[in-house]
Amino acid sequence: MIMDSILFIINPIAGNGRAKSLISIIKSTMEENKKKYDISITHAPKEAIKIAKEGISKGHKIIVAVGGDGTINEVATGIMRGGKGILGIIPGGTGNDLARTLKIPENPREALRLILIGNSKKIDTCFVNNNLFLNIASIGLDSEVIKNIWEIRSRINGRISYVIGFIRTLLSYKYKILEIEIDNMHLNEEVILAAIGNGKYYGGGMKICPSAIIEDGYFNVCVIRRINIVKLFLVFPSIFWGEHIKFRKYVNIYKGKEIKIKGLERLWLNIDGELKEIGEEASFTINNKGLNVVCE
Ligand SMILES: Nc1ncnc2c1ncn2[C@@H]1O[C@H](COP(=O)(O)OP(=O)(O)OP(=O)(O)O)[C@@H](O)[C@H]1O
């Protein structure tokens, strides 16, 4: 029965090849445990959506994303389009931020153990203008950093591109004037960034929405207002520990179900780690417990 067979979808470029290197561990663990499985390797962005949806229609119950947040997002999209199924995760990306929120172990054997046990829980699913996200969508400084890194990477590769991208963004960053609507509350702010979180972490462990709960049906919205560059260098590193919320003069956390953000120009959003141009208005909705995910 294909229902008993677990489908693993591997993104070969995730984590600079880390996900691909996990194939042998997956095979040996499944064989040792006499479990049926299939492995599918993606060849291009978005292909995981199609593979996951087909996997559901063929009867796979558990579909495992082997990669980072981008791969998980695509596999989840495919599962949801298939109308049923359970998402499994083996962290194989660079940041693995959603896995961090869900407390899925980084160690692939441990993550596989959870998949073999097969316990699951329902988590919230979020949309921004029809784009699914499970973790965080944000506007502002962080999206600009990603955009700058892309540009720099066409000339310089490796870790140094991140450092240059980050510093270049900080030095040249223009604040965004945003109209933010959280349920019935209206804000008109000059912001460094606004992050709309279902999960807590992004950017490889930055705890931007420390009080977000992934199954409570609410968004946590972190707004960091305009501050001078010296204070920015103080506030920004504190995000790694979720300590930025102490800077109440500049940082506010809100909770809500329906969020709307309007900008003066077209908005670039960082959606589960992928950059996307979204238009002048972004509209966020959340479905309580919309997706089944393998967990502890
Ligand atoms: N064969 C492929 N070739 C090129 N890109 C691919 C391929 N398969 C998937 N992708 C794309 O790779 C992108 C990055 O994947 P993913 O986010 O999982 O890895 P990562 O960036 O290393 O991890 P993280 O998001 O956790 O930091 C995804 O947007 C996906 O569309």
PDB file of C-alpha atoms in Angstrom, residues 37-193:
ATOM      1  CA  TYR A  37       9.635   4.977   1.229  1.00  0.00           C
ATOM      2  CA  ASP A  38      10.105   6.947  -1.962  1.00  0.00           C
ATOM      3  CA  ILE A  39      12.618   9.663  -2.680  1.00  0.00           C
ATOM      4  CA  SER A  40      12.121  12.485  -5.139  1.00  0.00           C
ATOM      5  CA  ILE A  41      14.781  15.106  -5.880  1.00  0.00           C
ATOM      6  CA  THR A  42      13.716  18.520  -7.158  1.00  0.00           C
ATOM      7  CA  HIS A  43      15.248  19.938 -10.326  1.00  0.00           C
ATOM      8  CA  ALA A  44      13.988  23.496 -10.086  1.00  0.00           C
ATOM      9  CA  PRO A  45      12.285  25.994  -7.764  1.00  0.00           C
ATOM     10  CA  LYS A  46       8.565  25.283  -7.151  1.00  0.00           C
ATOM     11  CA  GLU A  47       8.831  21.674  -8.401  1.00  0.00           C
ATOM     12  CA  ALA A  48       8.338  20.417  -4.816  1.00  0.00           C
ATOM     13  CA  ILE A  49       4.766  21.820  -4.934  1.00  0.00           C
ATOM     14  CA  LYS A  50       3.893  19.583  -7.882  1.00  0.00           C
ATOM     15  CA  ILE A  51       5.701  16.522  -6.471  1.00  0.00           C
ATOM     16  CA  ALA A  52       3.935  16.871  -3.095  1.00  0.00           C
ATOM     17  CA  LYS A  53       0.504  17.321  -4.679  1.00  0.00           C
ATOM     18  CA  GLU A  54       1.030  14.279  -6.905  1.00  0.00           C
ATOM     19  CA  GLY A  55       2.276  12.339  -3.872  1.00  0.00           C
ATOM     20  CA  ILE A  56      -1.006  13.074  -2.083  1.00  0.00           C
ATOM     21  CA  SER A  57      -3.104  12.024  -5.072  1.00  0.00           C
ATOM     22  CA  LYS A  58      -1.106   8.763  -5.327  1.00  0.00           C
ATOM     23  CA  GLY A  59      -1.979   8.085  -1.674  1.00  0.00           C
ATOM     24  CA  HIS A  60       1.105   9.062   0.358  1.00  0.00           C
ATOM     25  CA  LYS A  61       0.057  10.066   3.861  1.00  0.00           C
ATOM     26  CA  ILE A  62       3.308  11.608   5.111  1.00  0.00           C
ATOM     27  CA  ILE A  63       5.351  13.825   2.799  1.00  0.00           C
ATOM     28  CA  VAL A  64       8.694  14.953   4.150  1.00  0.00           C
ATOM     29  CA  ALA A  65      10.427  18.167   3.126  1.00  0.00           C
ATOM     30  CA  VAL A  66      14.207  17.687   3.239  1.00  0.00           C
ATOM     31  CA  GLY A  67      15.559  21.213   3.045  1.00  0.00           C
ATOM     32  CA  GLY A  68      15.010  24.611   4.599  1.00  0.00           C
ATOM     33  CA  ASP A  69      12.029  26.920   5.020  1.00  0.00           C
ATOM     34  CA  GLY A  70      11.668  27.449   1.249  1.00  0.00           C
ATOM     35  CA  THR A  71      11.369  23.709   0.615  1.00  0.00           C
ATOM     36  CA  ILE A  72       8.966  23.260   3.547  1.00  0.00           C
ATOM     37  CA  ASN A  73       6.809  26.089   2.180  1.00  0.00           C
ATOM     38  CA  GLU A  74       6.610  24.415  -1.247  1.00  0.00           C
ATOM     39  CA  VAL A  75       5.870  20.928   0.133  1.00  0.00           C
ATOM     40  CA  ALA A  76       3.190  22.396   2.437  1.00  0.00           C
ATOM     41  CA  THR A  77       1.635  24.218  -0.536  1.00  0.00           C
ATOM     42  CA  GLY A  78       1.482  20.912  -2.458  1.00  0.00           C
ATOM     43  CA  ILE A  79      -0.034  19.045   0.509  1.00  0.00           C
ATOM     44  CA  MET A  80      -2.681  21.744   0.955  1.00  0.00           C
ATOM     45  CA  ARG A  81      -3.518  21.714  -2.742  1.00  0.00           C
ATOM     46  CA  GLY A  82      -3.845  17.928  -2.432  1.00  0.00           C
ATOM     47  CA  GLY A  83      -6.446  18.492   0.308  1.00  0.00           C
ATOM     48  CA  LYS A  84      -4.990  16.130   2.962  1.00  0.00           C
ATOM     49  CA  GLY A  85      -1.738  14.642   4.230  1.00  0.00           C
ATOM     50  CA  ILE A  86       0.870  15.256   6.912  1.00  0.00           C
ATOM     51  CA  LEU A  87       4.019  17.345   6.524  1.00  0.00           C
ATOM     52  CA  GLY A  88       7.279  15.882   7.822  1.00  0.00           C
ATOM     53  CA  ILE A  89      10.482  17.906   8.142  1.00  0.00           C
ATOM     54  CA  ILE A  90      14.144  16.942   8.058  1.00  0.00           C
ATOM     55  CA  PRO A  91      16.092  20.183   8.516  1.00  0.00           C
ATOM     56  CA  GLY A  92      18.492  20.444   5.594  1.00  0.00           C
ATOM     57  CA  GLY A  93      18.505  24.157   4.895  1.00  0.00           C
ATOM     58  CA  THR A  94      20.743  27.035   5.888  1.00  0.00           C
ATOM     59  CA  GLY A  95      18.519  28.664   8.501  1.00  0.00           C
ATOM     60  CA  ASN A  96      15.962  25.960   9.403  1.00  0.00           C
ATOM     61  CA  ASP A  97      13.909  28.501  11.301  1.00  0.00           C
ATOM     62  CA  LEU A  98      10.521  26.800  11.144  1.00  0.00           C
ATOM     63  CA  ALA A  99      12.072  23.544  12.420  1.00  0.00           C
ATOM     64  CA  ARG A 100      13.493  25.590  15.323  1.00  0.00           C
ATOM     65  CA  THR A 101      10.008  26.864  16.277  1.00  0.00           C
ATOM     66  CA  LEU A 102       8.569  23.332  15.970  1.00  0.00           C
ATOM     67  CA  LYS A 103      11.492  21.913  18.012  1.00  0.00           C
ATOM     68  CA  ILE A 104      12.353  19.443  15.271  1.00  0.00           C
ATOM     69  CA  PRO A 105      15.912  18.243  15.915  1.00  0.00           C
ATOM     70  CA  GLU A 106      18.729  19.379  13.577  1.00  0.00           C
ATOM     71  CA  ASN A 107      20.180  15.885  13.819  1.00  0.00           C
ATOM     72  CA  PRO A 108      18.697  14.010  10.821  1.00  0.00           C
ATOM     73  CA  ARG A 109      18.509  10.652  12.644  1.00  0.00           C
ATOM     74  CA  GLU A 110      16.507  12.287  15.443  1.00  0.00           C
ATOM     75  CA  ALA A 111      14.232  14.032  12.949  1.00  0.00           C
ATOM     76  CA  LEU A 112      13.728  10.682  11.173  1.00  0.00           C
ATOM     77  CA  ARG A 113      12.862   9.037  14.491  1.00  0.00           C
ATOM     78  CA  LEU A 114       9.959  11.497  14.880  1.00  0.00           C
ATOM     79  CA  ILE A 115       8.783  10.712  11.361  1.00  0.00           C
ATOM     80  CA  LEU A 116       8.866   6.955  12.045  1.00  0.00           C
ATOM     81  CA  ILE A 117       6.873   7.408  15.272  1.00  0.00           C
ATOM     82  CA  GLY A 118       4.449   9.565  13.274  1.00  0.00           C
ATOM     83  CA  ASN A 119       2.941  11.806  15.984  1.00  0.00           C
ATOM     84  CA  SER A 120       1.531  14.981  14.512  1.00  0.00           C
ATOM     85  CA  LYS A 121      -0.068  18.256  15.530  1.00  0.00           C
ATOM     86  CA  LYS A 122      -1.975  20.934  13.648  1.00  0.00           C
ATOM     87  CA  ILE A 123      -0.345  24.281  13.040  1.00  0.00           C
ATOM     88  CA  ASP A 124      -1.733  27.530  11.658  1.00  0.00           C
ATOM     89  CA  THR A 125      -1.380  28.335   7.980  1.00  0.00           C
ATOM     90  CA  CYS A 126      -0.964  31.930   6.832  1.00  0.00           C
ATOM     91  CA  PHE A 127      -1.461  33.738   3.574  1.00  0.00           C
ATOM     92  CA  VAL A 128      -0.243  37.056   2.262  1.00  0.00           C
ATOM     93  CA  ASN A 129      -2.043  38.010  -0.964  1.00  0.00           C
ATOM     94  CA  ASN A 130      -2.610  34.281  -1.688  1.00  0.00           C
ATOM     95  CA  ASN A 131       0.977  33.235  -0.939  1.00  0.00           C
ATOM     96  CA  LEU A 132       1.168  30.575   1.755  1.00  0.00           C
ATOM     97  CA  PHE A 133       3.609  31.016   4.603  1.00  0.00           C
ATOM     98  CA  LEU A 134       4.094  28.982   7.742  1.00  0.00           C
ATOM     99  CA  ASN A 135       6.825  30.932   9.464  1.00  0.00           C
ATOM    100  CA  ILE A 136       7.365  34.682   8.974  1.00  0.00           C
ATOM    101  CA  ALA A 137       6.668  37.297   6.343  1.00  0.00           C
ATOM    102  CA  SER A 138       8.405  40.638   6.714  1.00  0.00           C
ATOM    103  CA  ILE A 139       8.871  44.005   5.096  1.00  0.00           C
ATOM    104  CA  GLY A 140      11.794  46.379   5.412  1.00  0.00           C
ATOM    105  CA  LEU A 141      15.429  46.097   6.350  1.00  0.00           C
ATOM    106  CA  ASP A 142      15.668  42.297   6.204  1.00  0.00           C
ATOM    107  CA  SER A 143      14.128  42.098   2.712  1.00  0.00           C
ATOM    108  CA  GLU A 144      16.601  44.779   1.598  1.00  0.00           C
ATOM    109  CA  VAL A 145      19.484  42.717   3.031  1.00  0.00           C
ATOM    110  CA  ILE A 146      18.397  39.673   0.986  1.00  0.00           C
ATOM    111  CA  LYS A 147      18.015  41.856  -2.128  1.00  0.00           C
ATOM    112  CA  ASN A 148      21.498  43.335  -1.638  1.00  0.00           C
ATOM    113  CA  ILE A 149      23.045  39.897  -1.052  1.00  0.00           C
ATOM    114  CA  TRP A 150      21.506  38.676  -4.334  1.00  0.00           C
ATOM    115  CA  GLU A 151      23.091  41.596  -6.160  1.00  0.00           C
ATOM    116  CA  ILE A 152      26.488  41.160  -4.483  1.00  0.00           C
ATOM    117  CA  ARG A 153      26.463  37.400  -5.095  1.00  0.00           C
ATOM    118  CA  SER A 154      26.534  37.932  -8.857  1.00  0.00           C
ATOM    119  CA  ARG A 155      30.051  39.344  -8.245  1.00  0.00           C
ATOM    120  CA  ILE A 156      31.295  37.940  -4.914  1.00  0.00           C
ATOM    121  CA  ASN A 157      30.359  34.554  -3.498  1.00  0.00           C
ATOM    122  CA  GLY A 158      30.546  32.979  -0.058  1.00  0.00           C
ATOM    123  CA  ARG A 159      29.942  34.263   3.474  1.00  0.00           C
ATOM    124  CA  ILE A 160      31.556  37.613   2.797  1.00  0.00           C
ATOM    125  CA  SER A 161      28.595  38.437   0.515  1.00  0.00           C
ATOM    126  CA  TYR A 162      26.319  38.273   3.608  1.00  0.00           C
ATOM    127  CA  VAL A 163      28.546  40.602   5.600  1.00  0.00           C
ATOM    128  CA  ILE A 164      28.886  43.103   2.753  1.00  0.00           C
ATOM    129  CA  GLY A 165      25.144  42.853   2.005  1.00  0.00           C
ATOM    130  CA  PHE A 166      24.225  43.511   5.632  1.00  0.00           C
ATOM    131  CA  ILE A 167      26.575  46.469   6.158  1.00  0.00           C
ATOM    132  CA  ARG A 168      25.695  47.999   2.791  1.00  0.00           C
ATOM    133  CA  THR A 169      21.996  47.800   3.639  1.00  0.00           C
ATOM    134  CA  LEU A 170      22.440  49.346   7.085  1.00  0.00           C
ATOM    135  CA  LEU A 171      24.444  52.249   5.713  1.00  0.00           C
ATOM    136  CA  SER A 172      22.151  53.019   2.798  1.00  0.00           C
ATOM    137  CA  TYR A 173      18.794  52.028   4.243  1.00  0.00           C
ATOM    138  CA  LYS A 174      15.832  54.307   3.756  1.00  0.00           C
ATOM    139  CA  TYR A 175      13.029  53.945   6.259  1.00  0.00           C
ATOM    140  CA  LYS A 176       9.656  52.805   5.011  1.00  0.00           C
ATOM    141  CA  ILE A 177       6.486  54.714   5.674  1.00  0.00           C
ATOM    142  CA  LEU A 178       3.824  52.099   6.242  1.00  0.00           C
ATOM    143  CA  GLU A 179       0.139  52.137   7.043  1.00  0.00           C
ATOM    144  CA  ILE A 180      -0.410  49.098   9.238  1.00  0.00           C
ATOM    145  CA  GLU A 181      -3.847  47.779  10.177  1.00  0.00           C
ATOM    146  CA  ILE A 182      -3.993  45.072  12.858  1.00  0.00           C
ATOM    147  CA  ASP A 183      -7.623  43.965  13.248  1.00  0.00           C
ATOM    148  CA  ASN A 184      -9.254  47.293  14.180  1.00  0.00           C
ATOM    149  CA  MET A 185      -6.109  49.175  15.104  1.00  0.00           C
ATOM    150  CA  HIS A 186      -4.450  51.608  12.693  1.00  0.00           C
ATOM    151  CA  LEU A 187      -0.801  52.642  12.777  1.00  0.00           C
ATOM    152  CA  ASN A 188       1.011  55.077  10.549  1.00  0.00           C
ATOM    153  CA  GLU A 189       4.690  54.496  11.070  1.00  0.00           C
ATOM    154  CA  GLU A 190       8.127  55.152   9.750  1.00  0.00           C
ATOM    155  CA  VAL A 191       9.649  51.723  10.210  1.00  0.00           C
ATOM    156  CA  ILE A 192      12.877  49.822   9.874  1.00  0.00           C
ATOM    157  CA  LEU A 193      10.957  46.601   9.563  1.00  0.00           C
TER     158      LEU A 193
END
